[in-house]
CSV table of C-alpha atoms in Angstrom, one decimal:
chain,number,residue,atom,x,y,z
A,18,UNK,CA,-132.8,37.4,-93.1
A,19,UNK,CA,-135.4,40.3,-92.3
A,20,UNK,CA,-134.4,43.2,-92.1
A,21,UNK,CA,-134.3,45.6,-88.8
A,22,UNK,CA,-135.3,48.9,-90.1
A,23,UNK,CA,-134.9,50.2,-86.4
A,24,UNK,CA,-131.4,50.1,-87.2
A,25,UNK,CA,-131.2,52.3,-90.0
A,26,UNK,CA,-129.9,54.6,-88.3
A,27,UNK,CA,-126.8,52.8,-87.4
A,28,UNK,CA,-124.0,52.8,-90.1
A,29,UNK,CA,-122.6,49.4,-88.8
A,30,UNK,CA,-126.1,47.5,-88.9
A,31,UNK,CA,-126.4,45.3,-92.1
A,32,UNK,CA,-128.3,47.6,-93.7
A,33,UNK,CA,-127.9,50.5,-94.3
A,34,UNK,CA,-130.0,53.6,-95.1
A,35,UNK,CA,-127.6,54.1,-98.3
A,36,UNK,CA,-127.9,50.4,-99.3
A,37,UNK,CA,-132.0,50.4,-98.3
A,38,UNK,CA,-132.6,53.5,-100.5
A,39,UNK,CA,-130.5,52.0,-103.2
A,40,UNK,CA,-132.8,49.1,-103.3
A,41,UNK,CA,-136.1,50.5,-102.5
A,42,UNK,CA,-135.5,53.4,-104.8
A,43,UNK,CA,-134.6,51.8,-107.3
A,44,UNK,CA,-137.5,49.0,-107.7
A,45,UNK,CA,-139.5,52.2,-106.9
A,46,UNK,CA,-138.4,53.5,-110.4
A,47,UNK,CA,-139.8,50.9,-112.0
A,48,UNK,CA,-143.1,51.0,-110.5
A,49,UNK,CA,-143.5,55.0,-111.4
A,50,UNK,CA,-141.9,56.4,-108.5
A,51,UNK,CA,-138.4,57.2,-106.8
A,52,UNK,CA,-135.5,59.3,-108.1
A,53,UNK,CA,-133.2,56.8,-109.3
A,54,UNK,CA,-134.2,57.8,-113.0
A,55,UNK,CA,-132.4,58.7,-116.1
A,56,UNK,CA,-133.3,60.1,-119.1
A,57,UNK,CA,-132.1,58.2,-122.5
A,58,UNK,CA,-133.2,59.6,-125.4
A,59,UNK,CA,-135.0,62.8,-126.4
A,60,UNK,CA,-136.9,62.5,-129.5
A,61,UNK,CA,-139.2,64.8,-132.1
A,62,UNK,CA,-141.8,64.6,-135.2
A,63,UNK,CA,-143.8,66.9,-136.4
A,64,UNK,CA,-147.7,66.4,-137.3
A,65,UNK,CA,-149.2,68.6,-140.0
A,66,UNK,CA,-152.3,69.9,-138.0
A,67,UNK,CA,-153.7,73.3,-138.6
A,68,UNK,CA,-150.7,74.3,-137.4
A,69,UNK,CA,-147.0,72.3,-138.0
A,70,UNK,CA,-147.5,70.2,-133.8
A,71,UNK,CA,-144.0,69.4,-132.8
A,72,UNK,CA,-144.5,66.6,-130.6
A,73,UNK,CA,-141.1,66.1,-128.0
A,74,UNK,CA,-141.0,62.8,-126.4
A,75,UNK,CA,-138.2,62.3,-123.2
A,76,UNK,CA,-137.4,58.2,-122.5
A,77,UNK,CA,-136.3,57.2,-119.4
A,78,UNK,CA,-134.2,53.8,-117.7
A,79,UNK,CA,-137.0,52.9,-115.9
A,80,UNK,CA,-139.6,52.6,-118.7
A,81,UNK,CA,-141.3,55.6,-118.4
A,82,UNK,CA,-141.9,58.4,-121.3
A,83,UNK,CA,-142.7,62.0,-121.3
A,84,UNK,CA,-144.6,63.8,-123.9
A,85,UNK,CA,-144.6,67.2,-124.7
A,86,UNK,CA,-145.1,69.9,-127.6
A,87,UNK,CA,-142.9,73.1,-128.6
A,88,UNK,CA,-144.9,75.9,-130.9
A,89,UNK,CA,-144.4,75.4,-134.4
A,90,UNK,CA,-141.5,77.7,-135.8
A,91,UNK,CA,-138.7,76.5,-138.3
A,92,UNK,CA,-135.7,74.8,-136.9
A,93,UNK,CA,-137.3,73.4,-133.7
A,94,UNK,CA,-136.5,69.6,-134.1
A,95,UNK,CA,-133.2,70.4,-135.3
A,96,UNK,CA,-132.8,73.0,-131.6
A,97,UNK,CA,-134.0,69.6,-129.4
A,98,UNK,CA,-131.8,66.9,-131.1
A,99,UNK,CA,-129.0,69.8,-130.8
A,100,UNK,CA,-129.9,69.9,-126.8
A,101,UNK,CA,-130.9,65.7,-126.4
A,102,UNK,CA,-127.3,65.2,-125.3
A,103,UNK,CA,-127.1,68.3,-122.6
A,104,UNK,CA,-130.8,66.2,-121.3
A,105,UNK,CA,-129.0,62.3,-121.6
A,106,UNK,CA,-128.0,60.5,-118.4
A,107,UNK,CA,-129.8,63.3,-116.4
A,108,UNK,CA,-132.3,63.2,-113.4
A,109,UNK,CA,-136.4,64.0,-115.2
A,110,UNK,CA,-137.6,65.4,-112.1
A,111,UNK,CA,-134.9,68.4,-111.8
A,112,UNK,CA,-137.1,70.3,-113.8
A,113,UNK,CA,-135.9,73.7,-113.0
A,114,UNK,CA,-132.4,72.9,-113.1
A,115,UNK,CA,-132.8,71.6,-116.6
A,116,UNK,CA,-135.0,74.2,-117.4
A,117,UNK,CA,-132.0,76.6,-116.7
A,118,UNK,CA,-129.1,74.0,-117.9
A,119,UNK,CA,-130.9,74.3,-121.0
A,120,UNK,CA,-130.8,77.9,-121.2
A,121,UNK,CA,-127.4,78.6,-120.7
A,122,UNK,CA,-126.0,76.4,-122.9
A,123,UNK,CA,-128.1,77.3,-126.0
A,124,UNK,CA,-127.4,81.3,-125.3
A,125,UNK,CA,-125.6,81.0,-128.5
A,126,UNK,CA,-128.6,80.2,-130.0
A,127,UNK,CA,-130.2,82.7,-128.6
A,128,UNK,CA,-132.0,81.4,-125.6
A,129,UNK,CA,-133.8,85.1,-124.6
A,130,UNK,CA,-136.5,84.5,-126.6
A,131,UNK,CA,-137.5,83.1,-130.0
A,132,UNK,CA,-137.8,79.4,-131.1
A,133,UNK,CA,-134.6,78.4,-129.0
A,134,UNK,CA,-137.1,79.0,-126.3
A,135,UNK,CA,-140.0,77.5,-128.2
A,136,UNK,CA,-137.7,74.4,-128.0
A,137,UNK,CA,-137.0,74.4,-125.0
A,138,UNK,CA,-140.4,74.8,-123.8
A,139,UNK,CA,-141.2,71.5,-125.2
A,140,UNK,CA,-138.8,68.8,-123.6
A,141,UNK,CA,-139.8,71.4,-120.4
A,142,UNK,CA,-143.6,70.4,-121.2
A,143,UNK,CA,-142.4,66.5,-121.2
A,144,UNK,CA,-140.7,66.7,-118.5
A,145,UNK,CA,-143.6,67.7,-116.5
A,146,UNK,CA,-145.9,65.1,-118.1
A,147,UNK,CA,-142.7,62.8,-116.9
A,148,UNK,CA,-142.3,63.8,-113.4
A,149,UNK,CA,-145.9,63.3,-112.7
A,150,UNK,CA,-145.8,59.9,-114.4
A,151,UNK,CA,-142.5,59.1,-111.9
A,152,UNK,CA,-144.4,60.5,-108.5
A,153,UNK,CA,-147.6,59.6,-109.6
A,154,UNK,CA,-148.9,63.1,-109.7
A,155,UNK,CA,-151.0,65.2,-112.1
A,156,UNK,CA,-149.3,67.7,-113.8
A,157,UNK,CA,-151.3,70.8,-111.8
A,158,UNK,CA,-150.0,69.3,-108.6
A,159,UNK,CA,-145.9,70.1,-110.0
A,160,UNK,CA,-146.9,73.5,-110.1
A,161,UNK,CA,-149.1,73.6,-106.5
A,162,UNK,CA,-152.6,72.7,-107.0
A,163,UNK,CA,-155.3,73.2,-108.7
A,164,UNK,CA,-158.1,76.4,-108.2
A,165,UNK,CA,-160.3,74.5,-111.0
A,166,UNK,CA,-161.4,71.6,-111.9
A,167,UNK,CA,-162.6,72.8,-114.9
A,168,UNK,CA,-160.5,75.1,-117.5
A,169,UNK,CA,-163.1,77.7,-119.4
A,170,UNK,CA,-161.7,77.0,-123.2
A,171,UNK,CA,-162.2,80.2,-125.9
A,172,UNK,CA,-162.8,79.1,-129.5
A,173,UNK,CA,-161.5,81.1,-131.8
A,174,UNK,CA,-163.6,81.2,-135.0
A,175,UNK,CA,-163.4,81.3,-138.6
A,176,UNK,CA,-165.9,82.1,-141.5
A,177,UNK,CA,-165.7,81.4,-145.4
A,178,UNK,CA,-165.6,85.3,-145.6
A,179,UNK,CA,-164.3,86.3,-142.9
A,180,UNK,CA,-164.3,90.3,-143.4
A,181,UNK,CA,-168.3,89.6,-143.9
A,182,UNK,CA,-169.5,91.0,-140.6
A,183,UNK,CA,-172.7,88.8,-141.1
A,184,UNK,CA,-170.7,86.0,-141.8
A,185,UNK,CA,-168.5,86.6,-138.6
A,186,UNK,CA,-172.3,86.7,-136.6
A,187,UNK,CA,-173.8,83.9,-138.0
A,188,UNK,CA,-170.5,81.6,-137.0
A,189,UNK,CA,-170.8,83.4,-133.4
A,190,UNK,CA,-174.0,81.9,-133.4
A,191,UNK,CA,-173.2,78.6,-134.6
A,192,UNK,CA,-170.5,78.2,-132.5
A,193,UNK,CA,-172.3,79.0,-128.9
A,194,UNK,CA,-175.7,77.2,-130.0
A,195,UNK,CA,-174.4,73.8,-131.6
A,196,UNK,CA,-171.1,73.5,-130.0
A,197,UNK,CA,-172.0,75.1,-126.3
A,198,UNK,CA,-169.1,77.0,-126.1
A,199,UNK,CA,-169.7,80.4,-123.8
A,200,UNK,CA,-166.3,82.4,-125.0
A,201,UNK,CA,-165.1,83.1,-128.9
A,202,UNK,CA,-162.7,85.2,-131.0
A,203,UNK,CA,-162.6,86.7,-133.8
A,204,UNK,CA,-159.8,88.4,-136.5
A,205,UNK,CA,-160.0,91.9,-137.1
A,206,UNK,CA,-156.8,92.1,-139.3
A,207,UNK,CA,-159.2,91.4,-142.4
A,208,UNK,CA,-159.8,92.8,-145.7
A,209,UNK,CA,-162.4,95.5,-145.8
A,210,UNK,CA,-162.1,96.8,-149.3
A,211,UNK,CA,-160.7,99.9,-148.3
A,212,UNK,CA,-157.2,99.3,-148.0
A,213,UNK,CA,-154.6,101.5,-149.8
A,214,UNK,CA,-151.7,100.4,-148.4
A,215,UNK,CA,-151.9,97.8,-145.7
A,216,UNK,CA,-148.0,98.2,-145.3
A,217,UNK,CA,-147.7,101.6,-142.9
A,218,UNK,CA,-150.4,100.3,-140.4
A,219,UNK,CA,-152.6,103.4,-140.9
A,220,UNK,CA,-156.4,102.2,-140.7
A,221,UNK,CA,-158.4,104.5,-143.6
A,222,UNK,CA,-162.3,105.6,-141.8
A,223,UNK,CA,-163.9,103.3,-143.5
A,224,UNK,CA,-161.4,100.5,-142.6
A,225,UNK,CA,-162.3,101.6,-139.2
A,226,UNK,CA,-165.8,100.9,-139.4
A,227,UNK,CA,-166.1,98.0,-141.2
A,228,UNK,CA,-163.8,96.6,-138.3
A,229,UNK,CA,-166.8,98.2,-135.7
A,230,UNK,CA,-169.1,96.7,-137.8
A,231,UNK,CA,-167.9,93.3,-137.3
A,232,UNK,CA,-167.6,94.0,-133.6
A,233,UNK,CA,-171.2,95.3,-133.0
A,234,UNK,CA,-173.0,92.5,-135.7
A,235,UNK,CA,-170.8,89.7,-133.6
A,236,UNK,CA,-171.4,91.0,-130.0
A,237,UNK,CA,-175.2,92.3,-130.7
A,238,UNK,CA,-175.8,88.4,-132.2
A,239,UNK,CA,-174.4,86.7,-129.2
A,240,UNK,CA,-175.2,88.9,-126.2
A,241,UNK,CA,-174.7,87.7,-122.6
A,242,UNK,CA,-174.9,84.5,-124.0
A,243,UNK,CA,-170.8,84.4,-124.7
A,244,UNK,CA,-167.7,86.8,-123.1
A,245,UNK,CA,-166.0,88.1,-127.2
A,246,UNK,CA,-162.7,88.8,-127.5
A,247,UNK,CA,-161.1,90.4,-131.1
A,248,UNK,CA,-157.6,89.9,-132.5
A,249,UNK,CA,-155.8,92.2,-134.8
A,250,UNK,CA,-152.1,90.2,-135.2
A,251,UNK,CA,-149.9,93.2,-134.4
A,252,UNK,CA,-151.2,95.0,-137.5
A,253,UNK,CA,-151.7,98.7,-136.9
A,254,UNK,CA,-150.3,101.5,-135.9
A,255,UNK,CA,-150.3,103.4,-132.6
A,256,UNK,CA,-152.9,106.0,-133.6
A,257,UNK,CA,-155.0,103.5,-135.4
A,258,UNK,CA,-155.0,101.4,-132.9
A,259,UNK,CA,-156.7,104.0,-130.7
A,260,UNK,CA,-159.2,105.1,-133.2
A,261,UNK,CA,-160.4,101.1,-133.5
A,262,UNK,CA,-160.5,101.0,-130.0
A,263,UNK,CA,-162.6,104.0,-129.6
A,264,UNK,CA,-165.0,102.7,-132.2
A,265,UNK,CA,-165.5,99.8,-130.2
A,266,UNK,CA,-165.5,101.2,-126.8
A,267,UNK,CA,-169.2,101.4,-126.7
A,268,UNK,CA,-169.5,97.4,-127.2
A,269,UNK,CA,-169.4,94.5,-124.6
A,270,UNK,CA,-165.7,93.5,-126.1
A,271,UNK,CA,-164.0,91.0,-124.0
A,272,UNK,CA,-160.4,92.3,-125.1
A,273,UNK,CA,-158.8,93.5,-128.4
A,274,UNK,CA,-155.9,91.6,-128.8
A,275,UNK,CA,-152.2,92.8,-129.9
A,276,UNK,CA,-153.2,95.7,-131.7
A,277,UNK,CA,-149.8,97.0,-132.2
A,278,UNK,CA,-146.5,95.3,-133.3
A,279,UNK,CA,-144.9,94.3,-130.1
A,280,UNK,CA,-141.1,95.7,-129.9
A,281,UNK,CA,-142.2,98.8,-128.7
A,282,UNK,CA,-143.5,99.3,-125.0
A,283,UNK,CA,-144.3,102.4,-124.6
A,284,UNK,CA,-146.3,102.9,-127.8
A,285,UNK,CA,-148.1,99.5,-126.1
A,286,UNK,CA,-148.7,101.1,-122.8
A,287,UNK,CA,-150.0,104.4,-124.7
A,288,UNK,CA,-152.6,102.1,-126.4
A,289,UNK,CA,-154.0,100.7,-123.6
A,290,UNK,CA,-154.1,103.8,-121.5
A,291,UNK,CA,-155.9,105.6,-124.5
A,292,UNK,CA,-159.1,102.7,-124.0
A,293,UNK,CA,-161.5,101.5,-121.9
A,294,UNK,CA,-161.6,98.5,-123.8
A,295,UNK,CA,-159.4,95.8,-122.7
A,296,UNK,CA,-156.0,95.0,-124.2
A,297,UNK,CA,-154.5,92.0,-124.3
A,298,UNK,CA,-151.0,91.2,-125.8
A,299,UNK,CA,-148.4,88.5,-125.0
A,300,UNK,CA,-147.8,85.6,-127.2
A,301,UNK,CA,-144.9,87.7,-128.7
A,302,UNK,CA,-143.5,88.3,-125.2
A,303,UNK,CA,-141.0,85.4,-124.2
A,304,UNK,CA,-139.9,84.1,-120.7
A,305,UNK,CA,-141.2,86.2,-117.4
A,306,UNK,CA,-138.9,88.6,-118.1
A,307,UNK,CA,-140.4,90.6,-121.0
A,308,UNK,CA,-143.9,89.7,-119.9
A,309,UNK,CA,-142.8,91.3,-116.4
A,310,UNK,CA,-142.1,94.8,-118.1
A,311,UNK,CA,-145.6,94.2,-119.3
A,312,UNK,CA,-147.2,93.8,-116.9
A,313,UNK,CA,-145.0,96.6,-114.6
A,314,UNK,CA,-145.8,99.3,-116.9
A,315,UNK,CA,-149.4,98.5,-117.0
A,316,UNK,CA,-149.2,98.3,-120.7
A,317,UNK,CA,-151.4,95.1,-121.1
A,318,UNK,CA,-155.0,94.7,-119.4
A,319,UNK,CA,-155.0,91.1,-120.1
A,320,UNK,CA,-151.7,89.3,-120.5
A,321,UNK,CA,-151.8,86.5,-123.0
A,322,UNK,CA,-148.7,83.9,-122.7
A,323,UNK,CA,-148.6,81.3,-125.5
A,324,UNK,CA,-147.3,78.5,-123.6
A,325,UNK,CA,-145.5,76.2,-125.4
A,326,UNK,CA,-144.0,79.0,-127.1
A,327,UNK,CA,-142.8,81.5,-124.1
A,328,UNK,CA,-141.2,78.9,-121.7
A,329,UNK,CA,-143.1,76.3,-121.0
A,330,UNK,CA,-145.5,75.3,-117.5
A,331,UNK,CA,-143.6,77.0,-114.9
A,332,UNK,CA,-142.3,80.0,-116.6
A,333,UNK,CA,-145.9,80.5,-117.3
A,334,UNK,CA,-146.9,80.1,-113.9
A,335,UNK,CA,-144.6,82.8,-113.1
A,336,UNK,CA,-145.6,85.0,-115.6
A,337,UNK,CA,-149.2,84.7,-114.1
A,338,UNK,CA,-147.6,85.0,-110.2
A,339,UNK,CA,-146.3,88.6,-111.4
A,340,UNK,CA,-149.7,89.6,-113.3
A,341,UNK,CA,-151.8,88.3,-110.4
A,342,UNK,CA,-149.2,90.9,-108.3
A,343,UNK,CA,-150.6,93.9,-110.4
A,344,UNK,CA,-154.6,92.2,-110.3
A,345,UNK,CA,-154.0,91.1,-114.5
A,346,UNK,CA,-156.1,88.2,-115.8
A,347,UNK,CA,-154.4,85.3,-117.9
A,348,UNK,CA,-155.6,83.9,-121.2
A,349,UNK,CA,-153.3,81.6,-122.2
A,350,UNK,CA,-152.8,81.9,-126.4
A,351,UNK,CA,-152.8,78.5,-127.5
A,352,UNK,CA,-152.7,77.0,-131.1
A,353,UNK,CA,-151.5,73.3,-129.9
A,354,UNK,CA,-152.6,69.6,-130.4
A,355,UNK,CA,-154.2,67.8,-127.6
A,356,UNK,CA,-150.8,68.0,-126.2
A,357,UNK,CA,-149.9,71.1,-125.7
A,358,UNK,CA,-153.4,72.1,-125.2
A,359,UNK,CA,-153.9,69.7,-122.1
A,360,UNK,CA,-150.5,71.1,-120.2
A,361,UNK,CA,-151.8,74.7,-121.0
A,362,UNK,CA,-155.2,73.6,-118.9
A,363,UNK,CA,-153.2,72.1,-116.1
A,364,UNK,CA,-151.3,75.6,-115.9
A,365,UNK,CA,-154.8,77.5,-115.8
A,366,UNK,CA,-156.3,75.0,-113.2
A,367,UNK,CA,-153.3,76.1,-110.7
A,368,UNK,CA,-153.1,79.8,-111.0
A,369,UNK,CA,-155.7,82.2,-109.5
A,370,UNK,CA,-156.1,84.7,-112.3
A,371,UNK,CA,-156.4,82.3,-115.3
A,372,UNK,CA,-159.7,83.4,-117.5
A,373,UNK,CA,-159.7,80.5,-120.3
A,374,UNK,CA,-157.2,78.5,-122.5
A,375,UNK,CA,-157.7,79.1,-126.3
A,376,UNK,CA,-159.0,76.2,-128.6
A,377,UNK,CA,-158.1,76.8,-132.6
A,378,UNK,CA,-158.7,73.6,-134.0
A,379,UNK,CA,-162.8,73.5,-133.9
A,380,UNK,CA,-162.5,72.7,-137.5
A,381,UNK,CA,-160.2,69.8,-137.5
A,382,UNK,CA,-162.4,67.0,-137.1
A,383,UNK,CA,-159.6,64.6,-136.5
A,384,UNK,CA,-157.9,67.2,-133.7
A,385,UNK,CA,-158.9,64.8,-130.5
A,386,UNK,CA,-158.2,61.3,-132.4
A,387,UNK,CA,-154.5,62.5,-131.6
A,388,UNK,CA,-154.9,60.8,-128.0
A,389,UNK,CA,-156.9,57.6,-126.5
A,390,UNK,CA,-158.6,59.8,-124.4
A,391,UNK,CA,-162.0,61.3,-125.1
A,392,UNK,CA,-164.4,64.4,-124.7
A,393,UNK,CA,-161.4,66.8,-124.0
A,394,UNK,CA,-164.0,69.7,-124.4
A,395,UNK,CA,-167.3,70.1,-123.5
A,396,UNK,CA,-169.7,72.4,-123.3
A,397,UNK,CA,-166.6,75.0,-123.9
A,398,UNK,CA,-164.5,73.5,-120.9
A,399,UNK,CA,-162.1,71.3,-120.2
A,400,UNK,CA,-162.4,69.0,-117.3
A,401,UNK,CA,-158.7,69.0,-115.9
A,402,UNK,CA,-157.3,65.6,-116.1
A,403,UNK,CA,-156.3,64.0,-112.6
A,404,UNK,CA,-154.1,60.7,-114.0
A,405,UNK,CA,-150.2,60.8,-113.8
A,406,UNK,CA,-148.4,63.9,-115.8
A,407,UNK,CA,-150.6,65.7,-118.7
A,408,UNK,CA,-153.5,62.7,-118.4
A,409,UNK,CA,-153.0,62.4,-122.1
A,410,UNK,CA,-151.7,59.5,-124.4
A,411,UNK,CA,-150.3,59.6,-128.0
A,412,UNK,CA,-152.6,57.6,-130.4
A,413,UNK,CA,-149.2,56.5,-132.4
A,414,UNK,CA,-151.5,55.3,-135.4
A,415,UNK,CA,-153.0,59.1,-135.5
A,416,UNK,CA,-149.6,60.3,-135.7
A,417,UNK,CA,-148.4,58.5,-138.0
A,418,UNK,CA,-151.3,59.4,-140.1
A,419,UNK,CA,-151.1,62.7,-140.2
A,420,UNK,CA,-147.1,63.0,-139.8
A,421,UNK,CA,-145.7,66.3,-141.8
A,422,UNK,CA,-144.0,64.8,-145.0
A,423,UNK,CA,-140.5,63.3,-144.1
A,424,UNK,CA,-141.1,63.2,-140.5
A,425,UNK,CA,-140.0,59.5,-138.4
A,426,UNK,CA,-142.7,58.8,-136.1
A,427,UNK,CA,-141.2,58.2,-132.3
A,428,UNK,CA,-140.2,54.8,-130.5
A,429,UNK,CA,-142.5,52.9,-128.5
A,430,UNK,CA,-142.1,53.7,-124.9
């Protein structure tokens, strides 16, 4: 018999709306799309990149799989398998709900920040990559658009000897003539040979310099031709950190980043006020709400939110609603796979005040053979995929290549 859809609205016709959605919703799951989906299964394993990738896949009833990555940090697997049963039998697309569900029930774990959060930031990462697969969306359109089509990616670089300023040129050189990348970065928490006691943070004069050095041979070598930006791992002390950035102030320095150990604020905003060289800090910073005193007390110039680390895709989108409130750039810290590298770009492709993703695997020469899809950067950009969730897929025989020792590779979707 067909079926009168005019009548829908009549709760004593033959069908229906509750039995039609039922139906139609359901078949619709199948296809990609609809809300009658469950999740089934949240699974882990870790690949032994340059960095220790931990790869979160979420399964579904209808078929579909999500794929995400957390930061690397001890414990994480263990965190996910401990939450797979708070993520079982639930709706995929509910990702704020989740996001929160998740929260509150591993506050014993400490859920504020740390790699409970790391955790948690990759099944949130899946999740997206799932709900976009469901609706039949790219990622960048869960979050509200795109500004970009392409994400500008920063390479950050490494020498055989890298406290040889030449050394640290010559790469700079390499790096923007043979791999066409127009941004780069650079340590600055290297040996200089003048080190007495690297453990109280004080930088010695000729510490100082040999760090200047490496700034003017890099920036001099490079020119207009690339934006550099200078990392010192939360090394040095407050009045250190000044004096460094004075000795720099007179080059084109794209930011110096985390200067200073990150607990304390104000010592942070008294660095940054001290310069006219651009600070950056905030892959130590978790959630919006410690990026938010942040960026409130004007203590960073540049905010830097490691992604798969801090929260995951929306929390990072928040983080760069409240910077773009106080006129703050973004450049997102990332040290992923393919993975998390590709949901880092779809973030940067939908806020306005995103600068350039990071890229630290220009080394690995198997780093892209981790998914089917090729050419994820060139000419230092990323072109922002438009396929269903992340645009991404796991080459499984990569990952079981290269899994860290002990690690089960994942189902097959």
């Amino acid at each position: 018999m067909a079926r009168d859809y005019r009548d829908l609205h009549d709760p004593n016709a033959e069908y229906t709306m509750r039995e039609l959605s039922a139906e139609t919703m359901g078949a619709s799951a199948k296809r990609g799309g609809g809300r009658d989906v469950e999740i089934t299964d949240v699974q882990t394993t870790m690949v032994d990149g340059n960095f220790p990738w931990t790869l979160v896949r979420v399964y579904t009833d209808a078929g579909l799989v999500g794929t995400g990555e957390a930061y690397w940090g001890a414990g994480i697997p263990e965190l996910i398998e401990r939450m797979a049963p708070f993520l079982i039998g639930e709706n995929p697309l509910d990702i704020d709900r989740l996001y929160e569900h998740l929260i509150q029930k591993m506050s014993g774990e400490g859920s504020v920040e740390g790699v409970t959060v790391s955790a948690i930031s990759g099944i949130e990462v899946a999740l997206h990559d799932l709900a976009g697969k469901i609706i039949e969306v790219p990622a960048y359109q869960l979050l509200g658009g795109k500004y970009r089509d392409h994400m500008r990616v920063y390479c950050d670089c490494h020498t055989e000897e890298e406290a040889d300023p030449d050394a640290c040129a010559d790469e700079a050189e390499r790096v923007v003539e043979e791999l066409g990348y127009d941004a780069l970065k650079f340590d600055l928490d290297v040996p200089s040979g003048h080190e007495k006691d690297r453990a109280n943070r004080h930088l010695r004069p000729g510490e100082i310099r040999h760090k200047a050095e490496i700034v003017e041979k890099v920036t001099e070598r490079v020119k207009d031709r690339a934006d550099v930006a200078f990392d010192c791992h939360w090394t040095f002390s407050g009045n250190s950190a000044e004096r460094l950035a004075e000795a720099i102030d007179d080059y084109d320095v794209w930011w110096l980043e985390d200067p200073v150990p990150p607990e304390n604020l104000e010592v942070q905003e008294k660095v940054t006020d001290s310069t006219t060289t651009p600070i950056t800090v905030g892959e130590n910073r978790y959630r919006v709400t410690e990026h938010r005193r942040l960026i409130e007390e004007q203590a960073v110039d540049i905010v830097a939110p490691d992604m798969p680390k801090i929260g995951g895709m929306r929390e990072t989108r928040k983080i760069a609603d409240v910077a773009n409130q106080y006129y703050v750039p973004v450049a997102m810290h990332n040290v992923s796979s393919p993975v998390g590298t590709i949901a880092s770009a779809h973030v940067g492709a939908s806020v306005p005040n995103s600068l350039a993703v990071e890229y630290h695997s220009y080394e690995l020469d198997w780093w892209e053979d981790l998914v089917e899809e090729d050419g994820l950067i060139e000419d230092g950009y990323m072109k922002v995929p438009e396929e269903n969730g992340l645009g991404v897929t796991l080459d499984l025989d990569t990952v079981e290549d290269h899994m860290v020792k002990g690690e089960t590779l994942f189902d097959e979707a």
